[in-house]
Amino acid sequence: MKLDMVRVARITGVHGIRGELRVLPLDGDPEFLAGFKTFYLDGEAAAVSACRVHKGLALLKLAGVEDRTAAEALRGKELSVRRADAHLPEGEYFNGELLGLDVYDGETGRCVGELVKVERYPASKVYTIRGVKEFLVPAVKDAFILSVDLEGNRMDIRVWEGLVE
C-alpha cells in the first residue's frame, strides 16, 4: 500500500553530552538517513541540525535537543519521513509499503498469499508469504519478483514447483 509517512529509523540511544541521537535504520543504510532535512517524531516535524554515520548507525542531531537529558527522553522512539521526500529509485520500496500486499503467481494469476514479513539477509531481502502455507521468496527482481503494484495492492512472483502447496 502506498504510504504518506514511512517509518525509517529507531532511536536506540544517545551519543555524547550534546544531544546527539544514535539512530538505527529500519530500511537500508545509515547513509540514506543523512539525506533528510526533516524527520517526524510522534507526528511532529523535527529539523535535522547534523547527521553523520558512525559504526553502522546514524548519529543525528535534532533542533531543540540540546543535551543528553533531552536526547535520553527520545530513546526507543521511531522516526518517520514523508514518502515524497524519500526519492527512492524506480522499483524500490520501503518494507512497510510492501507489508499486506496480495501475492500472485505471475504465470497463472492465482493468489498465493499475503506478504507478512520482510527480513534482511546478507545476499538480499527475503519476503515471508502466508497463504495455504508460509513460505519465503528472495526479493530479487526478475528472478523471483516479477512486478509490484502498490496502488493495486499486488505483487506478482515466479512460483516454482512445490512452493505454495
PDB file of C-alpha atoms in Angstrom:
ATOM      1  CA  MET A   1       0.000   0.000   0.000  1.00  0.00           C
ATOM      2  CA  LYS A   2       1.242   3.490  -0.823  1.00  0.00           C
ATOM      3  CA  LEU A   3       2.033   5.330   2.418  1.00  0.00           C
ATOM      4  CA  ASP A   4       2.294   9.093   3.028  1.00  0.00           C
ATOM      5  CA  MET A   5       4.598   8.649   6.026  1.00  0.00           C
ATOM      6  CA  VAL A   6       7.147   5.841   6.306  1.00  0.00           C
ATOM      7  CA  ARG A   7       8.976   4.694   9.441  1.00  0.00           C
ATOM      8  CA  VAL A   8      12.691   4.703   8.606  1.00  0.00           C
ATOM      9  CA  ALA A   9      14.608   4.528  11.903  1.00  0.00           C
ATOM     10  CA  ARG A  10      14.540   3.865  15.641  1.00  0.00           C
ATOM     11  CA  ILE A  11      16.383   5.916  18.249  1.00  0.00           C
ATOM     12  CA  THR A  12      18.485   3.402  20.162  1.00  0.00           C
ATOM     13  CA  GLY A  13      20.404   5.697  22.486  1.00  0.00           C
ATOM     14  CA  VAL A  14      22.463   8.839  22.845  1.00  0.00           C
ATOM     15  CA  HIS A  15      25.997   9.761  21.858  1.00  0.00           C
ATOM     16  CA  GLY A  16      27.924  12.215  23.996  1.00  0.00           C
ATOM     17  CA  ILE A  17      26.541  15.061  26.074  1.00  0.00           C
ATOM     18  CA  ARG A  18      25.355  17.479  23.367  1.00  0.00           C
ATOM     19  CA  GLY A  19      22.104  15.744  22.448  1.00  0.00           C
ATOM     20  CA  GLU A  20      23.221  13.533  19.564  1.00  0.00           C
ATOM     21  CA  LEU A  21      20.975  10.521  18.977  1.00  0.00           C
ATOM     22  CA  ARG A  22      22.132   7.037  17.981  1.00  0.00           C
ATOM     23  CA  VAL A  23      19.723   6.006  15.234  1.00  0.00           C
ATOM     24  CA  LEU A  24      19.300   2.528  13.748  1.00  0.00           C
ATOM     25  CA  PRO A  25      17.880   2.494  10.198  1.00  0.00           C
ATOM     26  CA  LEU A  26      14.921   0.154   9.714  1.00  0.00           C
ATOM     27  CA  ASP A  27      15.426   0.091   5.937  1.00  0.00           C
ATOM     28  CA  GLY A  28      18.714   0.439   4.135  1.00  0.00           C
ATOM     29  CA  ASP A  29      21.971   2.002   5.155  1.00  0.00           C
ATOM     30  CA  PRO A  30      22.612   4.767   7.667  1.00  0.00           C
ATOM     31  CA  GLU A  31      23.933   6.950   4.814  1.00  0.00           C
ATOM     32  CA  PHE A  32      20.374   7.017   3.445  1.00  0.00           C
ATOM     33  CA  LEU A  33      19.192   8.819   6.604  1.00  0.00           C
ATOM     34  CA  ALA A  34      21.770  11.576   6.103  1.00  0.00           C
ATOM     35  CA  GLY A  35      19.854  12.769   3.031  1.00  0.00           C
ATOM     36  CA  PHE A  36      16.841  14.009   5.002  1.00  0.00           C
ATOM     37  CA  LYS A  37      16.468  17.520   6.412  1.00  0.00           C
ATOM     38  CA  THR A  38      13.294  16.746   8.371  1.00  0.00           C
ATOM     39  CA  PHE A  39      12.141  13.700  10.306  1.00  0.00           C
ATOM     40  CA  TYR A  40       8.790  13.210  12.002  1.00  0.00           C
ATOM     41  CA  LEU A  41       8.744  12.198  15.644  1.00  0.00           C
ATOM     42  CA  ASP A  42       5.327  11.366  17.112  1.00  0.00           C
ATOM     43  CA  GLY A  43       3.762  13.126  14.117  1.00  0.00           C
ATOM     44  CA  GLU A  44       5.643  16.385  14.703  1.00  0.00           C
ATOM     45  CA  ALA A  45       8.304  17.701  12.311  1.00  0.00           C
ATOM     46  CA  ALA A  46      11.840  17.734  13.712  1.00  0.00           C
ATOM     47  CA  ALA A  47      14.516  19.611  11.764  1.00  0.00           C
ATOM     48  CA  VAL A  48      17.915  17.978  11.391  1.00  0.00           C
ATOM     49  CA  SER A  49      20.898  20.069  12.540  1.00  0.00           C
ATOM     50  CA  ALA A  50      23.512  17.448  11.667  1.00  0.00           C
ATOM     51  CA  CYS A  51      23.764  13.806  10.679  1.00  0.00           C
ATOM     52  CA  ARG A  52      26.786  11.550  10.287  1.00  0.00           C
ATOM     53  CA  VAL A  53      27.447   7.831  10.103  1.00  0.00           C
ATOM     54  CA  HIS A  54      29.349   6.092  12.902  1.00  0.00           C
ATOM     55  CA  LYS A  55      29.803   2.311  13.367  1.00  0.00           C
ATOM     56  CA  GLY A  56      26.766   1.302  11.296  1.00  0.00           C
ATOM     57  CA  LEU A  57      24.426   3.820  12.925  1.00  0.00           C
ATOM     58  CA  ALA A  58      23.454   7.371  12.109  1.00  0.00           C
ATOM     59  CA  LEU A  59      24.321   9.985  14.705  1.00  0.00           C
ATOM     60  CA  LEU A  60      21.570  12.540  14.416  1.00  0.00           C
ATOM     61  CA  LYS A  61      21.281  15.987  15.944  1.00  0.00           C
ATOM     62  CA  LEU A  62      17.753  17.385  16.000  1.00  0.00           C
ATOM     63  CA  ALA A  63      16.934  21.044  16.530  1.00  0.00           C
ATOM     64  CA  GLY A  64      15.739  21.609  20.084  1.00  0.00           C
ATOM     65  CA  VAL A  65      17.516  18.555  21.513  1.00  0.00           C
ATOM     66  CA  GLU A  66      20.473  20.289  23.132  1.00  0.00           C
ATOM     67  CA  ASP A  67      21.664  17.974  25.903  1.00  0.00           C
ATOM     68  CA  ARG A  68      21.937  14.355  26.939  1.00  0.00           C
ATOM     69  CA  THR A  69      18.838  14.509  29.147  1.00  0.00           C
ATOM     70  CA  ALA A  70      16.630  15.714  26.286  1.00  0.00           C
ATOM     71  CA  ALA A  71      18.123  13.052  23.994  1.00  0.00           C
ATOM     72  CA  GLU A  72      17.564  10.258  26.564  1.00  0.00           C
ATOM     73  CA  ALA A  73      13.847  11.117  26.619  1.00  0.00           C
ATOM     74  CA  LEU A  74      13.650  10.120  22.938  1.00  0.00           C
ATOM     75  CA  ARG A  75      15.204   6.658  23.329  1.00  0.00           C
ATOM     76  CA  GLY A  76      13.041   3.955  21.737  1.00  0.00           C
ATOM     77  CA  LYS A  77      11.004   6.335  19.573  1.00  0.00           C
ATOM     78  CA  GLU A  78      10.716   5.845  15.828  1.00  0.00           C
ATOM     79  CA  LEU A  79      11.471   8.396  13.140  1.00  0.00           C
ATOM     80  CA  SER A  80       9.380   8.752  10.003  1.00  0.00           C
ATOM     81  CA  VAL A  81       9.785  10.659   6.754  1.00  0.00           C
ATOM     82  CA  ARG A  82       7.344  11.804   4.123  1.00  0.00           C
ATOM     83  CA  ARG A  83       7.340   9.232   1.315  1.00  0.00           C
ATOM     84  CA  ALA A  84       7.530  12.045  -1.247  1.00  0.00           C
ATOM     85  CA  ASP A  85      10.826  13.241   0.308  1.00  0.00           C
ATOM     86  CA  ALA A  86      12.489   9.826   0.002  1.00  0.00           C
ATOM     87  CA  HIS A  87      13.199   9.919  -3.756  1.00  0.00           C
ATOM     88  CA  LEU A  88      13.721   6.172  -3.988  1.00  0.00           C
ATOM     89  CA  PRO A  89      14.809   4.833  -7.379  1.00  0.00           C
ATOM     90  CA  GLU A  90      12.092   3.399  -9.636  1.00  0.00           C
ATOM     91  CA  GLY A  91      11.107  -0.068  -8.438  1.00  0.00           C
ATOM     92  CA  GLU A  92      12.449   0.427  -4.882  1.00  0.00           C
ATOM     93  CA  TYR A  93      10.074   0.391  -1.912  1.00  0.00           C
ATOM     94  CA  PHE A  94      10.149   0.692   1.849  1.00  0.00           C
ATOM     95  CA  ASN A  95       9.449  -2.523   3.746  1.00  0.00           C
ATOM     96  CA  GLY A  96       6.348  -1.012   5.350  1.00  0.00           C
ATOM     97  CA  GLU A  97       4.827  -0.318   1.945  1.00  0.00           C
ATOM     98  CA  LEU A  98       5.115  -3.964   0.946  1.00  0.00           C
ATOM     99  CA  LEU A  99       3.539  -5.475   4.055  1.00  0.00           C
ATOM    100  CA  GLY A 100      -0.005  -6.618   3.389  1.00  0.00           C
ATOM    101  CA  LEU A 101       0.349  -6.892  -0.395  1.00  0.00           C
ATOM    102  CA  ASP A 102      -1.581  -9.724  -2.012  1.00  0.00           C
ATOM    103  CA  VAL A 103       0.898 -12.037  -3.732  1.00  0.00           C
ATOM    104  CA  TYR A 104       0.031 -13.711  -7.031  1.00  0.00           C
ATOM    105  CA  ASP A 105       1.581 -16.370  -9.218  1.00  0.00           C
ATOM    106  CA  GLY A 106       2.834 -14.294 -12.149  1.00  0.00           C
ATOM    107  CA  GLU A 107       2.201 -17.107 -14.596  1.00  0.00           C
ATOM    108  CA  THR A 108      -1.317 -18.214 -13.636  1.00  0.00           C
ATOM    109  CA  GLY A 109      -2.637 -15.103 -11.886  1.00  0.00           C
ATOM    110  CA  ARG A 110      -3.704 -17.182  -8.863  1.00  0.00           C
ATOM    111  CA  CYS A 111      -3.442 -15.543  -5.430  1.00  0.00           C
ATOM    112  CA  VAL A 112      -0.912 -17.488  -3.341  1.00  0.00           C
ATOM    113  CA  GLY A 113      -0.970 -15.429  -0.146  1.00  0.00           C
ATOM    114  CA  GLU A 114      -0.147 -12.185   1.590  1.00  0.00           C
ATOM    115  CA  LEU A 115       3.270 -10.632   2.227  1.00  0.00           C
ATOM    116  CA  VAL A 116       3.553 -10.579   6.030  1.00  0.00           C
ATOM    117  CA  LYS A 117       7.247 -10.012   6.757  1.00  0.00           C
ATOM    118  CA  VAL A 118      10.403  -8.567   5.189  1.00  0.00           C
ATOM    119  CA  GLU A 119      13.779  -9.684   6.506  1.00  0.00           C
ATOM    120  CA  ARG A 120      17.270  -8.578   5.507  1.00  0.00           C
ATOM    121  CA  TYR A 121      19.799 -11.300   4.756  1.00  0.00           C
ATOM    122  CA  PRO A 122      23.370 -10.791   3.512  1.00  0.00           C
ATOM    123  CA  ALA A 123      22.554 -11.607  -0.121  1.00  0.00           C
ATOM    124  CA  SER A 124      19.147  -9.900  -0.360  1.00  0.00           C
ATOM    125  CA  LYS A 125      15.911  -9.198   1.428  1.00  0.00           C
ATOM    126  CA  VAL A 126      13.568 -12.162   1.850  1.00  0.00           C
ATOM    127  CA  TYR A 127       9.779 -11.915   1.843  1.00  0.00           C
ATOM    128  CA  THR A 128       7.611 -14.160   4.015  1.00  0.00           C
ATOM    129  CA  ILE A 129       4.370 -15.019   2.248  1.00  0.00           C
ATOM    130  CA  ARG A 130       1.462 -16.527   4.189  1.00  0.00           C
ATOM    131  CA  GLY A 131      -1.075 -18.478   2.162  1.00  0.00           C
ATOM    132  CA  VAL A 132      -2.107 -22.143   2.382  1.00  0.00           C
ATOM    133  CA  LYS A 133       1.301 -22.485   3.988  1.00  0.00           C
ATOM    134  CA  GLU A 134       4.002 -19.973   4.866  1.00  0.00           C
ATOM    135  CA  PHE A 135       6.974 -19.742   2.505  1.00  0.00           C
ATOM    136  CA  LEU A 136       9.943 -17.492   1.757  1.00  0.00           C
ATOM    137  CA  VAL A 137      10.774 -15.747  -1.511  1.00  0.00           C
ATOM    138  CA  PRO A 138      14.076 -13.932  -2.189  1.00  0.00           C
ATOM    139  CA  ALA A 139      13.465 -10.277  -3.074  1.00  0.00           C
ATOM    140  CA  VAL A 140      15.371 -10.496  -6.356  1.00  0.00           C
ATOM    141  CA  LYS A 141      13.776  -8.609  -9.238  1.00  0.00           C
ATOM    142  CA  ASP A 142      13.066 -10.529 -12.426  1.00  0.00           C
ATOM    143  CA  ALA A 143      14.356 -13.813 -10.950  1.00  0.00           C
ATOM    144  CA  PHE A 144      11.609 -14.113  -8.298  1.00  0.00           C
ATOM    145  CA  ILE A 145       9.766 -10.775  -8.071  1.00  0.00           C
ATOM    146  CA  LEU A 146       8.075 -10.037 -11.386  1.00  0.00           C
ATOM    147  CA  SER A 147       6.140  -6.871 -10.517  1.00  0.00           C
ATOM    148  CA  VAL A 148       4.919  -4.715  -7.651  1.00  0.00           C
ATOM    149  CA  ASP A 149       1.806  -2.539  -7.832  1.00  0.00           C
ATOM    150  CA  LEU A 150       1.296  -0.586  -4.596  1.00  0.00           C
ATOM    151  CA  GLU A 151      -1.889   1.123  -5.798  1.00  0.00           C
ATOM    152  CA  GLY A 152      -3.387  -2.243  -6.783  1.00  0.00           C
ATOM    153  CA  ASN A 153      -2.081  -3.895  -3.569  1.00  0.00           C
ATOM    154  CA  ARG A 154      -0.476  -6.615  -5.693  1.00  0.00           C
ATOM    155  CA  MET A 155       2.862  -8.378  -6.123  1.00  0.00           C
ATOM    156  CA  ASP A 156       3.491 -10.965  -8.833  1.00  0.00           C
ATOM    157  CA  ILE A 157       6.140 -13.609  -8.169  1.00  0.00           C
ATOM    158  CA  ARG A 158       7.676 -16.523 -10.024  1.00  0.00           C
ATOM    159  CA  VAL A 159       6.334 -19.711  -8.435  1.00  0.00           C
ATOM    160  CA  TRP A 160       8.285 -22.948  -8.736  1.00  0.00           C
ATOM    161  CA  GLU A 161       7.105 -26.480  -8.134  1.00  0.00           C
ATOM    162  CA  GLY A 162       6.239 -27.270  -4.515  1.00  0.00           C
ATOM    163  CA  LEU A 163       6.488 -23.681  -3.294  1.00  0.00           C
ATOM    164  CA  VAL A 164       2.885 -22.933  -2.407  1.00  0.00           C
ATOM    165  CA  GLU A 165       1.340 -26.365  -1.789  1.00  0.00           C
TER     166      GLU A 165
END
